[in-house]
XYZ file of C-alpha atoms in Angstrom:
343
model
C 206.871 151.349 132.777
C 206.464 148.816 130.073
C 202.598 148.953 130.533
C 202.500 152.806 130.496
C 204.393 153.050 127.102
C 201.701 151.006 124.973
C 198.945 152.948 126.701
C 200.577 156.332 125.930
C 201.340 155.297 122.280
C 197.666 154.295 121.896
C 196.509 157.613 123.322
C 198.895 159.513 120.975
C 197.583 157.529 117.922
C 193.993 158.204 118.832
C 194.699 161.948 119.347
C 196.474 162.155 116.025
C 193.584 160.458 114.275
C 191.069 162.828 115.734
C 192.938 166.152 115.174
C 193.585 164.974 111.385
C 189.922 163.912 111.012
C 188.736 167.244 112.409
C 191.088 169.001 110.231
C 189.128 167.509 107.166
C 185.805 167.930 108.872
C 184.784 170.679 106.272
C 184.375 167.825 103.745
C 181.390 166.378 105.441
C 178.997 169.680 104.982
C 180.352 169.989 101.389
C 179.369 166.354 100.558
C 176.201 166.838 102.529
C 175.355 169.720 100.377
C 175.881 167.726 97.205
C 173.254 165.281 98.313
C 170.849 168.031 99.409
C 171.132 170.114 96.127
C 170.521 166.885 93.999
C 167.700 165.657 96.207
C 169.269 162.320 96.519
C 166.990 161.373 99.545
C 163.789 162.029 97.438
C 165.300 159.828 94.535
C 165.614 156.925 97.056
C 162.161 157.108 98.610
C 160.903 154.454 96.052
C 163.839 152.079 96.696
C 167.557 151.731 96.780
C 169.453 152.868 93.617
C 173.070 152.736 92.465
C 175.243 155.938 92.201
C 174.926 155.682 88.409
C 171.097 155.440 88.330
C 171.081 158.576 90.682
C 173.429 160.409 88.353
C 171.245 159.692 85.444
C 168.235 161.023 87.455
C 170.298 164.132 88.587
C 172.537 164.979 85.789
C 175.827 164.520 87.652
C 179.024 162.391 87.333
C 178.101 159.068 88.303
C 181.614 157.773 89.685
C 182.204 161.093 91.604
C 178.616 160.975 93.048
C 179.537 157.333 94.283
C 182.495 158.469 96.127
C 180.637 161.325 97.786
C 177.792 159.163 98.721
C 180.149 156.274 99.991
C 181.679 159.040 102.382
C 178.259 160.261 103.592
C 177.537 156.517 104.358
C 180.339 156.542 106.875
C 178.500 159.143 108.771
C 175.092 157.344 108.760
C 173.797 159.494 105.900
C 172.603 156.631 103.291
C 173.728 152.890 103.503
C 175.581 151.172 100.554
C 174.785 147.384 100.154
C 176.859 144.682 98.557
C 175.595 145.444 95.056
C 176.667 149.143 95.401
C 173.037 150.502 95.794
C 172.426 153.161 98.217
C 169.497 153.056 100.824
C 167.844 155.665 102.981
C 168.761 155.748 106.657
C 166.977 157.562 109.555
C 169.278 160.420 109.030
C 168.445 160.500 105.269
C 164.838 160.362 105.765
C 164.848 163.843 107.353
C 166.569 165.231 104.302
C 163.500 164.306 102.105
C 161.294 167.100 101.038
C 157.980 165.151 101.467
C 158.075 164.483 105.166
C 156.747 166.715 108.103
C 160.022 166.527 109.987
C 162.333 167.365 107.090
C 165.272 169.610 108.090
C 166.554 169.968 104.337
C 165.892 173.674 104.447
C 168.007 174.210 107.491
C 170.685 171.923 106.412
C 170.687 174.024 103.007
C 171.039 177.136 105.034
C 173.871 175.959 107.194
C 175.818 174.873 104.125
C 175.321 177.903 102.189
C 178.093 180.076 101.252
C 176.860 182.807 103.531
C 177.645 180.610 106.451
C 180.438 178.695 104.784
C 182.559 181.611 103.620
C 182.137 183.419 107.053
C 183.273 180.197 108.869
C 186.295 180.060 106.568
C 187.537 183.428 107.953
C 186.788 182.813 111.685
C 190.501 183.470 112.356
C 189.735 187.030 111.007
C 186.573 187.376 113.069
C 188.634 186.244 116.168
C 191.492 188.630 115.528
C 189.203 191.530 114.863
C 186.502 190.807 117.471
C 183.645 191.219 115.023
C 182.163 189.029 112.281
C 183.540 189.445 108.763
C 180.153 188.684 107.216
C 179.711 192.276 106.384
C 183.192 192.464 104.646
C 182.433 189.414 102.358
C 178.802 190.166 101.492
C 178.655 193.938 101.933
C 175.922 194.247 104.587
C 174.895 192.327 107.706
C 173.063 189.036 107.164
C 169.427 190.184 107.553
C 170.108 193.297 105.489
C 171.763 191.097 102.792
C 168.959 188.793 102.463
C 166.015 191.104 102.801
C 164.091 191.211 99.418
C 166.770 188.984 97.979
C 164.265 186.337 96.967
C 165.748 182.843 97.069
C 167.981 183.364 100.242
C 165.396 185.226 102.144
C 162.928 182.192 101.452
C 165.684 179.820 102.381
C 166.396 181.577 105.785
C 162.628 181.789 106.533
C 162.101 178.072 105.750
C 164.929 176.982 107.721
C 163.855 179.003 110.664
C 160.256 177.489 110.439
C 161.818 173.931 110.294
C 163.827 174.672 113.402
C 160.840 176.018 115.167
C 158.765 172.997 114.162
C 161.235 170.699 116.263
C 160.801 172.699 119.434
C 157.546 174.908 119.488
C 155.338 172.426 121.186
C 157.530 171.850 124.049
C 158.110 175.694 124.463
C 154.430 176.269 124.454
C 153.693 173.457 126.874
C 156.342 174.957 129.272
C 154.645 178.330 129.888
C 151.541 178.810 131.803
C 149.509 181.255 129.463
C 146.225 182.796 130.744
C 142.787 181.761 129.237
C 142.568 184.981 127.411
C 144.965 187.747 126.038
C 146.768 188.947 123.045
C 150.440 187.612 122.028
C 152.533 189.368 119.582
C 155.319 187.108 117.990
C 158.025 189.602 117.075
C 159.916 188.658 113.882
C 157.932 185.478 114.230
C 158.922 184.273 110.624
C 156.197 182.227 108.860
C 154.184 181.851 112.096
C 154.773 178.305 112.937
C 155.164 179.130 116.555
C 152.328 181.518 116.831
C 150.097 178.815 115.167
C 151.085 176.274 117.669
C 150.602 178.613 120.569
C 147.130 179.679 119.450
C 145.980 176.111 118.840
C 146.974 174.944 122.310
C 145.363 178.003 124.010
C 142.137 178.647 122.198
C 141.330 181.675 124.311
C 144.295 183.574 123.001
C 144.655 185.973 120.089
C 147.867 186.602 118.216
C 149.587 188.989 116.014
C 152.593 187.884 113.666
C 154.833 190.840 113.368
C 157.337 190.627 110.410
C 158.658 191.987 107.210
C 156.298 192.202 104.447
C 158.194 189.853 102.268
C 158.042 187.213 104.883
C 154.426 187.652 105.812
C 153.439 186.967 102.240
C 154.234 183.205 102.892
C 152.884 183.002 106.622
C 151.314 179.655 107.693
C 148.475 180.967 109.844
C 145.681 179.900 107.542
C 144.369 177.098 109.873
C 140.732 176.318 110.735
C 141.899 175.646 114.316
C 142.764 179.321 114.832
C 140.456 181.065 112.425
C 139.501 184.616 113.368
C 142.106 184.690 116.202
C 145.099 186.023 114.332
C 146.271 188.834 112.173
C 149.563 190.050 110.721
C 151.473 193.240 111.048
C 154.245 194.627 109.053
C 157.119 196.520 110.899
C 160.571 196.765 111.994
C 161.262 196.078 115.805
C 164.078 198.528 115.777
C 161.658 201.278 115.250
C 158.226 200.403 116.764
C 155.954 197.582 117.899
C 152.343 197.391 118.328
C 151.350 198.618 121.766
C 149.441 197.358 124.626
C 149.759 193.470 123.972
C 149.351 190.942 126.948
C 152.555 189.206 125.739
C 155.355 189.949 123.383
C 157.675 187.191 122.137
C 161.218 187.242 121.116
C 162.008 183.727 119.973
C 165.750 183.152 118.805
C 165.986 186.821 118.346
C 168.178 188.295 121.138
C 171.047 185.675 120.774
C 171.917 186.648 117.149
C 172.087 190.375 117.995
C 174.949 192.512 119.476
C 174.384 193.990 122.878
C 173.678 197.297 121.268
C 171.256 196.064 118.759
C 169.507 193.840 121.471
C 169.131 196.871 123.710
C 167.423 198.969 120.781
C 164.914 196.096 120.234
C 164.246 195.736 124.186
C 163.813 199.347 124.690
C 161.383 199.412 121.679
C 159.273 196.549 123.160
C 159.418 198.430 126.534
C 157.895 201.303 125.209
C 154.901 199.470 123.874
C 154.351 197.500 127.021
C 151.813 198.170 129.793
C 152.659 197.582 133.384
C 150.855 194.222 133.062
C 152.535 193.233 129.748
C 154.999 190.285 129.725
C 157.928 189.824 127.311
C 159.009 186.197 126.737
C 162.548 185.922 125.570
C 163.140 182.346 124.208
C 166.662 181.600 123.763
C 169.410 179.250 125.218
C 170.455 180.569 128.624
C 174.110 179.729 128.843
C 175.368 178.114 132.121
C 178.860 178.934 133.527
C 179.652 175.140 133.446
C 178.491 171.858 131.750
C 177.440 173.788 128.682
C 175.638 171.636 126.131
C 177.287 171.049 122.706
C 174.460 172.353 121.043
C 174.578 175.716 122.870
C 178.589 175.814 122.369
C 178.201 175.444 118.604
C 175.296 177.879 118.382
C 177.581 180.410 120.313
C 180.338 180.016 117.775
C 177.825 180.490 115.015
C 176.575 183.578 116.525
C 180.107 185.199 116.292
C 180.794 183.736 112.974
C 177.686 184.835 111.013
C 176.099 187.506 113.220
C 177.132 189.641 116.151
C 175.425 187.837 118.936
C 176.170 185.208 121.416
C 174.616 182.868 123.760
C 174.212 184.777 126.983
C 174.182 183.928 130.614
C 171.295 184.781 132.815
C 173.503 187.493 134.376
C 174.219 188.986 131.037
C 170.550 188.960 130.036
C 169.575 190.725 133.290
C 172.211 193.446 132.518
C 170.570 194.055 129.131
C 167.147 194.101 130.596
C 168.013 196.587 133.332
C 169.402 198.997 130.712
C 165.919 198.871 129.006
C 163.947 199.364 132.098
C 162.913 195.761 132.362
C 163.470 192.949 134.759
C 163.526 189.264 134.590
C 160.878 187.428 136.673
C 162.031 183.762 136.214
C 163.736 181.441 133.839
C 161.771 178.417 132.709
C 163.402 175.405 131.205
C 161.842 173.714 128.212
C 162.499 170.046 126.738
C 165.184 171.292 124.371
C 168.012 173.623 124.485
C 165.894 176.912 124.921
C 164.746 178.482 127.918
C 161.826 181.080 128.568
C 162.829 184.119 130.191
C 159.743 185.895 131.687
C 160.325 189.392 131.555
C 158.305 192.504 133.223
C 158.657 196.376 133.119
C 160.574 197.688 136.163
C-alpha cells in the first residue's frame, strides 16, 4: 500500500498539470498569430535578434513581445539564447514567407477569427447539432468568404499550402492511364492539377472553380503548357460533362450529407459509364483513428457542417447518387483515394 500511494499521487499530479495546461491551450494559437501577423520568422532570417530589436522592426511593444516569444519558445517555435536573442528553429522556418514549404497562410487561416470564434462556441454547436458559424458571421463559410477579397485569398492560399504537402504522394498512389482528361472540381489555385499533369504527360486537365479564385491560378507552367484550361462554375449546379476523371479533393468532408449528395448527383449526371470519380479525403476507421483525422473531424463540425466519414458512410452517400465505390487506395499521408464509378 505504501508503494501505491506515492504512485497514485504522482499520477494525480500529472493529470492535474495536463488538464490545467489544456485549459489554457488557447493561448498558444493566440501567441502564434502574434508572431505570424508581425512576420517574426522573416525578421530572423538574417540572424538572431532580441525582442526589442524585433519590436522596433514591427512597431509593437518590446517587453510584451518578449513574453510572447518566450512562451512560443517553450513549444519549439523560436529559441532564446543567454543574451535574450531569439533564433529560428525548424518549426519557425516553416512560418517564413520566402520558403517553398511555408505553412504561414494555413496557420493564419486556422488562427483567424472565423475559426477562433466558432471554436469558442463549440458547446453551442454540440448542444444544437449544427455549426454556429452562420449565427456568428451571417452565412456559411464559403458564402461568407466569396468575393470578400482578403479572406477568400487567405483561404485559397491556405488550401494551396496544404495541397503542396500531400499532392505528390496522392498522384503517385493512383495508376492514371496514359491519356485522358481530368477535371479537378473546386481545385483551388490548381496546385494538385499541376502536379498531376506534370507527372502524367499524356493527360489533359480542367481546373473548375469560382472566377475570383481562377484569377490567381498557378497553372502557367512550361511543363504542362497546352494541356490545361480553366472553367468557371458551381458544382452544386453543373460540371463539364464527359471527362475521364473527376476529382473531389478535400471537398466532401466539409459538406453535410445533403450538400455532399447534391454535389455527387451533379457529378454523376456529367459522367459517362467509363468515367471515374476520385474522392480524396480521409476515410475514418472505426478504431485506431489518427490524431490528425480526429482533430479534422472536430474542425469539420466547428466551422463547417461536414465530418470525416467511414468507408460505409461514404458508400451510403454514393449509393444515393447512383454511384459505387470500386476501391479505397491509401496514400502516404492521412488522405485516401476512393475510386468511384457509375452504377
